[in-house]
């Protein structure tokens, strides 16, 4: 998988150039928001990609916990599914990057439309909590050096952190929010759908590319930790 | 068409520029860390000959 991901990332970059040009210069300005609405073509794809990254991390975390339960009594570190831990680390870090971009883009959009950069709206608050919880998983990984313990603790905390992801999605429906509710395909003009769809795939592919490259680094640092720990737990 | 927001195209460009810049810097940092790791292992596949 990591060998293919850089190629997917490059395809994503090409698509991003096409989609962004389309969104900035071809698509018409929004009826009410004017040009500022064009931020949507990068803001929404970053939100979707961050959620995909966190979903990858929770799948990896779940896989690690299940393997741990199924292999009780097996103590060799070499027999662990380390690729899951590598992808957990890479997907969380890339998800945090997209989450940070999402928040900053939202603030840039909010100032001219809402009059403030930030407000403790349900959507904004749940996104901030989600971001901080996944930053906490990365911080936890930095504190624990013993590889198996690090992987297990971060997998469990990832499962807890992921509870916030559906809350982010449904926050605009469940609570009274300044943030607009998700639009359906029927509600969005074709001229706006095209750059949004192109950039959705573009940012997703860039995210996959980044996760693949970051997983290589995660594997290398984990192998070094295993050597330091003597290779057995 | 009353109440249409005017301008802000430069603000939109700022958001796109920031996004692109952050992703490029992030990729550069990850590649730099991989190169550093390879160098520490003594198996760097690029760079000057150390002999």
GROMACS .gro file of N, CA, C and O in nm, chain A residues 99-198:
model
  400
   99UNK      N    1  -0.748   1.869   0.997
   99UNK     CA    2  -0.838   1.928   1.095
   99UNK      C    3  -0.798   2.072   1.129
   99UNK      O    4  -0.884   2.160   1.140
  100UNK      N    5  -0.667   2.095   1.142
  100UNK     CA    6  -0.618   2.230   1.171
  100UNK      C    7  -0.649   2.322   1.053
  100UNK      O    8  -0.692   2.437   1.072
  101UNK      N    9  -0.626   2.271   0.931
  101UNK     CA   10  -0.658   2.351   0.811
  101UNK      C   11  -0.807   2.384   0.807
  101UNK      O   12  -0.847   2.497   0.777
  102UNK      N   13  -0.887   2.282   0.838
  102UNK     CA   14  -1.033   2.299   0.840
  102UNK      C   15  -1.074   2.413   0.933
  102UNK      O   16  -1.154   2.499   0.898
  103UNK      N   17  -1.016   2.414   1.053
  103UNK     CA   18  -1.050   2.516   1.152
  103UNK      C   19  -1.007   2.655   1.104
  103UNK      O   20  -1.084   2.751   1.110
  104UNK      N   21  -0.885   2.665   1.053
  104UNK     CA   22  -0.835   2.796   1.010
  104UNK      C   23  -0.914   2.847   0.889
  104UNK      O   24  -0.952   2.965   0.884
  105UNK      N   25  -0.942   2.759   0.793
  105UNK     CA   26  -1.024   2.801   0.677
  105UNK      C   27  -1.161   2.848   0.724
  105UNK      O   28  -1.215   2.947   0.674
  106UNK      N   29  -1.218   2.776   0.820
  106UNK     CA   30  -1.349   2.814   0.874
  106UNK      C   31  -1.344   2.950   0.940
  106UNK      O   32  -1.437   3.031   0.926
  107UNK      N   33  -1.234   2.978   1.012
  107UNK     CA   34  -1.220   3.109   1.077
  107UNK      C   35  -1.208   3.221   0.973
  107UNK      O   36  -1.266   3.328   0.990
  108UNK      N   37  -1.132   3.191   0.866
  108UNK     CA   38  -1.116   3.292   0.759
  108UNK      C   39  -1.252   3.321   0.695
  108UNK      O   40  -1.284   3.434   0.663
  109UNK      N   41  -1.333   3.217   0.679
  109UNK     CA   42  -1.466   3.233   0.621
  109UNK      C   43  -1.562   3.302   0.719
  109UNK      O   44  -1.646   3.382   0.680
  110UNK      N   45  -1.547   3.270   0.848
  110UNK     CA   46  -1.644   3.319   0.948
  110UNK      C   47  -1.636   3.469   0.969
  110UNK      O   48  -1.739   3.534   0.991
  111UNK      N   49  -1.515   3.525   0.962
  111UNK     CA   50  -1.500   3.668   0.993
  111UNK      C   51  -1.588   3.756   0.902
  111UNK      O   52  -1.666   3.838   0.953
  112UNK      N   53  -1.581   3.742   0.769
  112UNK     CA   54  -1.667   3.827   0.687
  112UNK      C   55  -1.815   3.787   0.688
  112UNK      O   56  -1.900   3.871   0.660
  113UNK      N   57  -1.846   3.660   0.716
  113UNK     CA   58  -1.986   3.617   0.710
  113UNK      C   59  -2.058   3.627   0.846
  113UNK      O   60  -2.171   3.673   0.854
  114UNK      N   61  -1.992   3.585   0.953
  114UNK     CA   62  -2.053   3.590   1.086
  114UNK      C   63  -2.009   3.712   1.166
  114UNK      O   64  -2.067   3.743   1.269
  115UNK      N   65  -1.899   3.775   1.123
  115UNK     CA   66  -1.849   3.893   1.195
  115UNK      C   67  -1.746   3.859   1.302
  115UNK      O   68  -1.690   3.948   1.364
  116UNK      N   69  -1.723   3.730   1.326
  116UNK     CA   70  -1.623   3.688   1.425
  116UNK      C   71  -1.541   3.572   1.368
  116UNK      O   72  -1.589   3.498   1.282
  117UNK      N   73  -1.416   3.560   1.416
  117UNK     CA   74  -1.335   3.446   1.372
  117UNK      C   75  -1.381   3.316   1.438
  117UNK      O   76  -1.373   3.209   1.380
  118UNK      N   77  -1.426   3.330   1.562
  118UNK     CA   78  -1.460   3.209   1.639
  118UNK      C   79  -1.580   3.234   1.728
  118UNK      O   80  -1.594   3.342   1.784
  119UNK      N   81  -1.665   3.135   1.739
  119UNK     CA   82  -1.773   3.140   1.837
  119UNK      C   83  -1.795   2.998   1.887
  119UNK      O   84  -1.769   2.901   1.815
  120UNK      N   85  -1.844   2.985   2.010
  120UNK     CA   86  -1.860   2.850   2.068
  120UNK      C   87  -1.992   2.786   2.022
  120UNK      O   88  -2.076   2.746   2.101
  121UNK      N   89  -2.002   2.778   1.892
  121UNK     CA   90  -2.114   2.713   1.825
  121UNK      C   91  -2.097   2.561   1.837
  121UNK      O   92  -1.983   2.513   1.846
  122UNK      N   93  -2.205   2.482   1.838
  122UNK     CA   94  -2.190   2.336   1.854
  122UNK      C   95  -2.095   2.272   1.752
  122UNK      O   96  -2.012   2.188   1.788
  123UNK      N   97  -2.105   2.311   1.624
  123UNK     CA   98  -2.017   2.251   1.523
  123UNK      C   99  -1.871   2.288   1.549
  123UNK      O  100  -1.783   2.201   1.548
  124UNK      N  101  -1.845   2.414   1.575
  124UNK     CA  102  -1.708   2.459   1.597
  124UNK      C  103  -1.649   2.396   1.723
  124UNK      O  104  -1.533   2.354   1.726
  125UNK      N  105  -1.733   2.389   1.826
  125UNK     CA  106  -1.686   2.333   1.954
  125UNK      C  107  -1.653   2.184   1.939
  125UNK      O  108  -1.547   2.138   1.985
  126UNK      N  109  -1.743   2.108   1.872
  126UNK     CA  110  -1.716   1.964   1.857
  126UNK      C  111  -1.593   1.940   1.770
  126UNK      O  112  -1.516   1.847   1.795
  127UNK      N  113  -1.574   2.024   1.667
  127UNK     CA  114  -1.453   2.010   1.584
  127UNK      C  115  -1.328   2.037   1.667
  127UNK      O  116  -1.229   1.964   1.658
  128UNK      N  117  -1.333   2.143   1.749
  128UNK     CA  118  -1.216   2.176   1.833
  128UNK      C  119  -1.186   2.062   1.931
  128UNK      O  120  -1.069   2.025   1.950
  129UNK      N  121  -1.291   2.004   1.989
  129UNK     CA  122  -1.271   1.892   2.083
  129UNK      C  123  -1.212   1.771   2.009
  129UNK      O  124  -1.119   1.706   2.058
  130UNK      N  125  -1.266   1.744   1.889
  130UNK     CA  126  -1.215   1.631   1.808
  130UNK      C  127  -1.066   1.651   1.779
  130UNK      O  128  -0.985   1.558   1.797
  131UNK      N  129  -1.031   1.771   1.738
  131UNK     CA  130  -0.891   1.800   1.705
  131UNK      C  131  -0.801   1.780   1.827
  131UNK      O  132  -0.697   1.715   1.820
  132UNK      N  133  -0.845   1.834   1.940
  132UNK     CA  134  -0.763   1.825   2.062
  132UNK      C  135  -0.749   1.680   2.108
  132UNK      O  136  -0.643   1.640   2.157
  133UNK      N  137  -0.856   1.601   2.092
  133UNK     CA  138  -0.849   1.461   2.137
  133UNK      C  139  -0.749   1.381   2.054
  133UNK      O  140  -0.674   1.299   2.106
  134UNK      N  141  -0.746   1.407   1.924
  134UNK     CA  142  -0.649   1.333   1.841
  134UNK      C  143  -0.507   1.387   1.859
  134UNK      O  144  -0.411   1.310   1.848
  135UNK      N  145  -0.494   1.516   1.890
  135UNK     CA  146  -0.362   1.570   1.927
  135UNK      C  147  -0.315   1.500   2.055
  135UNK      O  148  -0.197   1.466   2.069
  136UNK      N  149  -0.410   1.474   2.146
  136UNK     CA  150  -0.376   1.406   2.272
  136UNK      C  151  -0.324   1.264   2.244
  136UNK      O  152  -0.233   1.217   2.313
  137UNK      N  153  -0.381   1.196   2.143
  137UNK     CA  154  -0.332   1.061   2.110
  137UNK      C  155  -0.186   1.070   2.063
  137UNK      O  156  -0.101   0.990   2.105
  138UNK      N  157  -0.155   1.170   1.980
  138UNK     CA  158  -0.018   1.187   1.933
  138UNK      C  159   0.076   1.220   2.048
  138UNK      O  160   0.189   1.170   2.055
  139UNK      N  161   0.026   1.305   2.141
  139UNK     CA  162   0.108   1.340   2.258
  139UNK      C  163   0.135   1.216   2.343
  139UNK      O  164   0.247   1.194   2.389
  140UNK      N  165   0.032   1.133   2.359
  140UNK     CA  166   0.047   1.009   2.436
  140UNK      C  167   0.155   0.920   2.374
  140UNK      O  168   0.238   0.863   2.444
  141UNK      N  169   0.153   0.910   2.241
  141UNK     CA  170   0.253   0.828   2.172
  141UNK      C  171   0.394   0.882   2.195
  141UNK      O  172   0.490   0.807   2.196
  142UNK      N  173   0.402   1.015   2.212
  142UNK     CA  174   0.533   1.074   2.238
  142UNK      C  175   0.585   1.044   2.377
  142UNK      O  176   0.706   1.040   2.399
  143UNK      N  177   0.493   1.021   2.472
  143UNK     CA  178   0.533   0.997   2.611
  143UNK      C  179   0.574   0.851   2.636
  143UNK      O  180   0.655   0.824   2.722
  144UNK      N  181   0.512   0.757   2.562
  144UNK     CA  182   0.534   0.615   2.590
  144UNK      C  183   0.636   0.559   2.491
  144UNK      O  184   0.616   0.569   2.370
  145UNK      N  185   0.743   0.502   2.541
  145UNK     CA  186   0.848   0.453   2.452
  145UNK      C  187   0.839   0.303   2.426
  145UNK      O  188   0.888   0.255   2.325
  146UNK      N  189   0.778   0.231   2.520
  146UNK     CA  190   0.770   0.085   2.504
  146UNK      C  191   0.669   0.057   2.392
  146UNK      O  192   0.550   0.095   2.403
  147UNK      N  193   0.712  -0.006   2.281
  147UNK     CA  194   0.629  -0.012   2.159
  147UNK      C  195   0.491  -0.076   2.175
  147UNK      O  196   0.393  -0.021   2.126
  148UNK      N  197   0.481  -0.192   2.242
  148UNK     CA  198   0.352  -0.260   2.253
  148UNK      C  199   0.256  -0.178   2.339
  148UNK      O  200   0.139  -0.158   2.305
  149UNK      N  201   0.309  -0.126   2.450
  149UNK     CA  202   0.226  -0.044   2.537
  149UNK      C  203   0.181   0.083   2.463
  149UNK      O  204   0.066   0.124   2.472
  150UNK      N  205   0.272   0.142   2.390
  150UNK     CA  206   0.240   0.264   2.314
  150UNK      C  207   0.127   0.236   2.214
  150UNK      O  208   0.031   0.312   2.203
  151UNK      N  209   0.140   0.125   2.142
  151UNK     CA  210   0.040   0.090   2.042
  151UNK      C  211  -0.095   0.061   2.106
  151UNK      O  212  -0.201   0.105   2.057
  152UNK      N  213  -0.094  -0.011   2.218
  152UNK     CA  214  -0.219  -0.049   2.284
  152UNK      C  215  -0.290   0.072   2.343
  152UNK      O  216  -0.409   0.093   2.322
  153UNK      N  217  -0.214   0.153   2.416
  153UNK     CA  218  -0.275   0.271   2.478
  153UNK      C  219  -0.330   0.365   2.371
  153UNK      O  220  -0.440   0.418   2.385
  154UNK      N  221  -0.253   0.388   2.266
  154UNK     CA  222  -0.301   0.482   2.165
  154UNK      C  223  -0.420   0.427   2.088
  154UNK      O  224  -0.509   0.502   2.047
  155UNK      N  225  -0.426   0.293   2.070
  155UNK     CA  226  -0.542   0.232   2.004
  155UNK      C  227  -0.668   0.254   2.088
  155UNK      O  228  -0.774   0.293   2.036
  156UNK      N  229  -0.656   0.233   2.219
  156UNK     CA  230  -0.772   0.250   2.308
  156UNK      C  231  -0.817   0.396   2.311
  156UNK      O  232  -0.936   0.427   2.300
  157UNK      N  233  -0.721   0.487   2.323
  157UNK     CA  234  -0.757   0.630   2.329
  157UNK      C  235  -0.815   0.676   2.196
  157UNK      O  236  -0.904   0.761   2.192
  158UNK      N  237  -0.767   0.617   2.085
  158UNK     CA  238  -0.823   0.651   1.954
  158UNK      C  239  -0.970   0.610   1.946
  158UNK      O  240  -1.053   0.685   1.893
  159UNK      N  241  -1.002   0.492   2.000
  159UNK     CA  242  -1.143   0.447   2.001
  159UNK      C  243  -1.229   0.545   2.080
  159UNK      O  244  -1.341   0.578   2.039
  160UNK      N  245  -1.175   0.596   2.190
  160UNK     CA  246  -1.251   0.693   2.271
  160UNK      C  247  -1.264   0.826   2.194
  160UNK      O  248  -1.371   0.885   2.187
  161UNK      N  249  -1.153   0.871   2.134
  161UNK     CA  250  -1.153   0.999   2.063
  161UNK      C  251  -1.249   0.998   1.945
  161UNK      O  252  -1.311   1.099   1.912
  162UNK      N  253  -1.262   0.880   1.883
  162UNK     CA  254  -1.345   0.872   1.762
  162UNK      C  255  -1.494   0.893   1.791
  162UNK      O  256  -1.570   0.928   1.701
  163UNK      N  257  -1.534   0.874   1.915
  163UNK     CA  258  -1.675   0.896   1.953
  163UNK      C  259  -1.719   1.037   1.912
  163UNK      O  260  -1.834   1.062   1.877
  164UNK      N  261  -1.622   1.130   1.913
  164UNK     CA  262  -1.655   1.269   1.882
  164UNK      C  263  -1.680   1.294   1.732
  164UNK      O  264  -1.743   1.393   1.696
  165UNK      N  265  -1.632   1.203   1.645
  165UNK     CA  266  -1.644   1.226   1.500
  165UNK      C  267  -1.791   1.229   1.453
  165UNK      O  268  -1.831   1.325   1.386
  166UNK      N  269  -1.874   1.130   1.490
  166UNK     CA  270  -2.016   1.143   1.453
  166UNK      C  271  -2.083   1.262   1.518
  166UNK      O  272  -2.176   1.320   1.461
  167UNK      N  273  -2.036   1.300   1.637
  167UNK     CA  274  -2.093   1.419   1.703
  167UNK      C  275  -2.068   1.543   1.617
  167UNK      O  276  -2.155   1.629   1.605
  168UNK      N  277  -1.948   1.551   1.557
  168UNK     CA  278  -1.917   1.664   1.470
  168UNK      C  279  -2.014   1.665   1.353
  168UNK      O  280  -2.073   1.769   1.319
  169UNK      N  281  -2.033   1.549   1.291
  169UNK     CA  282  -2.118   1.541   1.172
  169UNK      C  283  -2.263   1.581   1.203
  169UNK      O  284  -2.325   1.658   1.130
  170UNK      N  285  -2.315   1.527   1.312
  170UNK     CA  286  -2.457   1.550   1.341
  170UNK      C  287  -2.483   1.676   1.426
  170UNK      O  288  -2.599   1.708   1.452
  171UNK      N  289  -2.378   1.744   1.470
  171UNK     CA  290  -2.395   1.859   1.560
  171UNK      C  291  -2.486   1.966   1.498
  171UNK      O  292  -2.565   2.028   1.570
  172UNK      N  293  -2.476   1.985   1.365
  172UNK     CA  294  -2.558   2.089   1.302
  172UNK      C  295  -2.705   2.048   1.292
  172UNK      O  296  -2.792   2.131   1.269
  173UNK      N  297  -2.731   1.918   1.305
  173UNK     CA  298  -2.870   1.871   1.299
  173UNK      C  299  -2.931   1.859   1.438
  173UNK      O  300  -3.049   1.883   1.458
  174UNK      N  301  -2.848   1.817   1.535
  174UNK     CA  302  -2.899   1.792   1.670
  174UNK      C  303  -2.918   1.919   1.751
  174UNK      O  304  -3.004   1.926   1.838
  175UNK      N  305  -2.829   2.018   1.729
  175UNK     CA  306  -2.836   2.140   1.809
  175UNK      C  307  -2.853   2.261   1.718
  175UNK      O  308  -2.817   2.257   1.600
  176UNK      N  309  -2.904   2.369   1.776
  176UNK     CA  310  -2.918   2.494   1.701
  176UNK      C  311  -2.778   2.550   1.674
  176UNK      O  312  -2.704   2.580   1.767
  177UNK      N  313  -2.744   2.559   1.545
  177UNK     CA  314  -2.607   2.596   1.511
  177UNK      C  315  -2.605   2.708   1.407
  177UNK      O  316  -2.690   2.714   1.319
  178UNK      N  317  -2.505   2.796   1.420
  178UNK     CA  318  -2.483   2.899   1.318
  178UNK      C  319  -2.437   2.835   1.187
  178UNK      O  320  -2.465   2.883   1.079
  179UNK      N  321  -2.362   2.726   1.201
  179UNK     CA  322  -2.306   2.657   1.085
  179UNK      C  323  -2.419   2.594   1.003
  179UNK      O  324  -2.510   2.534   1.060
  180UNK      N  325  -2.409   2.606   0.871
  180UNK     CA  326  -2.517   2.551   0.789
  180UNK      C  327  -2.520   2.398   0.793
  180UNK      O  328  -2.418   2.334   0.811
  181UNK      N  329  -2.639   2.345   0.773
  181UNK     CA  330  -2.660   2.199   0.769
  181UNK      C  331  -2.602   2.148   0.636
  181UNK      O  332  -2.596   2.222   0.538
  182UNK      N  333  -2.560   2.019   0.635
  182UNK     CA  334  -2.507   1.959   0.512
  182UNK      C  335  -2.610   1.973   0.399
  182UNK      O  336  -2.729   1.949   0.420
  183UNK      N  337  -2.562   2.011   0.280
  183UNK     CA  338  -2.651   2.026   0.165
  183UNK      C  339  -2.663   1.892   0.092
  183UNK      O  340  -2.571   1.810   0.097
  184UNK      N  341  -2.776   1.873   0.025
  184UNK     CA  342  -2.790   1.755  -0.059
  184UNK      C  343  -2.751   1.792  -0.203
  184UNK      O  344  -2.737   1.911  -0.235
  185UNK      N  345  -2.733   1.691  -0.287
  185UNK     CA  346  -2.694   1.715  -0.427
  185UNK      C  347  -2.798   1.802  -0.497
  185UNK      O  348  -2.765   1.890  -0.577
  186UNK      N  349  -2.925   1.779  -0.465
  186UNK     CA  350  -3.033   1.854  -0.530
  186UNK      C  351  -3.030   2.003  -0.493
  186UNK      O  352  -3.078   2.086  -0.569
  187UNK      N  353  -2.974   2.032  -0.376
  187UNK     CA  354  -2.976   2.171  -0.328
  187UNK      C  355  -2.860   2.254  -0.383
  187UNK      O  356  -2.857   2.375  -0.366
  188UNK      N  357  -2.762   2.188  -0.444
  188UNK     CA  358  -2.641   2.258  -0.489
  188UNK      C  359  -2.639   2.265  -0.641
  188UNK      O  360  -2.659   2.163  -0.709
  189UNK      N  361  -2.614   2.385  -0.694
  189UNK     CA  362  -2.610   2.406  -0.839
  189UNK      C  363  -2.496   2.323  -0.902
  189UNK      O  364  -2.391   2.305  -0.841
  190UNK      N  365  -2.520   2.276  -1.025
  190UNK     CA  366  -2.419   2.195  -1.096
  190UNK      C  367  -2.285   2.266  -1.105
  190UNK      O  368  -2.179   2.203  -1.094
  191UNK      N  369  -2.288   2.399  -1.127
  191UNK     CA  370  -2.164   2.475  -1.143
  191UNK      C  371  -2.080   2.473  -1.015
  191UNK      O  372  -1.959   2.489  -1.019
  192UNK      N  373  -2.147   2.455  -0.902
  192UNK     CA  374  -2.076   2.448  -0.774
  192UNK      C  375  -2.037   2.304  -0.742
  192UNK      O  376  -1.934   2.278  -0.681
  193UNK      N  377  -2.120   2.210  -0.787
  193UNK     CA  378  -2.091   2.068  -0.761
  193UNK      C  379  -1.959   2.024  -0.824
  193UNK      O  380  -1.884   1.947  -0.765
  194UNK      N  381  -1.932   2.074  -0.948
  194UNK     CA  382  -1.815   2.024  -1.022
  194UNK      C  383  -1.683   2.051  -0.948
  194UNK      O  384  -1.609   1.956  -0.919
  195UNK      N  385  -1.650   2.178  -0.915
  195UNK     CA  386  -1.523   2.199  -0.844
  195UNK      C  387  -1.520   2.133  -0.707
  195UNK      O  388  -1.414   2.087  -0.662
  196UNK      N  389  -1.638   2.124  -0.642
  196UNK     CA  390  -1.642   2.060  -0.510
  196UNK      C  391  -1.610   1.911  -0.522
  196UNK      O  392  -1.532   1.857  -0.443
  197UNK      N  393  -1.668   1.846  -0.624
  197UNK     CA  394  -1.642   1.703  -0.644
  197UNK      C  395  -1.495   1.678  -0.680
  197UNK      O  396  -1.432   1.586  -0.626
  198UNK      N  397  -1.440   1.762  -0.769
  198UNK     CA  398  -1.299   1.743  -0.810
  198UNK      C  399  -1.208   1.760  -0.689
  198UNK      O  400  -1.120   1.678  -0.662
   0.00000   0.00000   0.00000
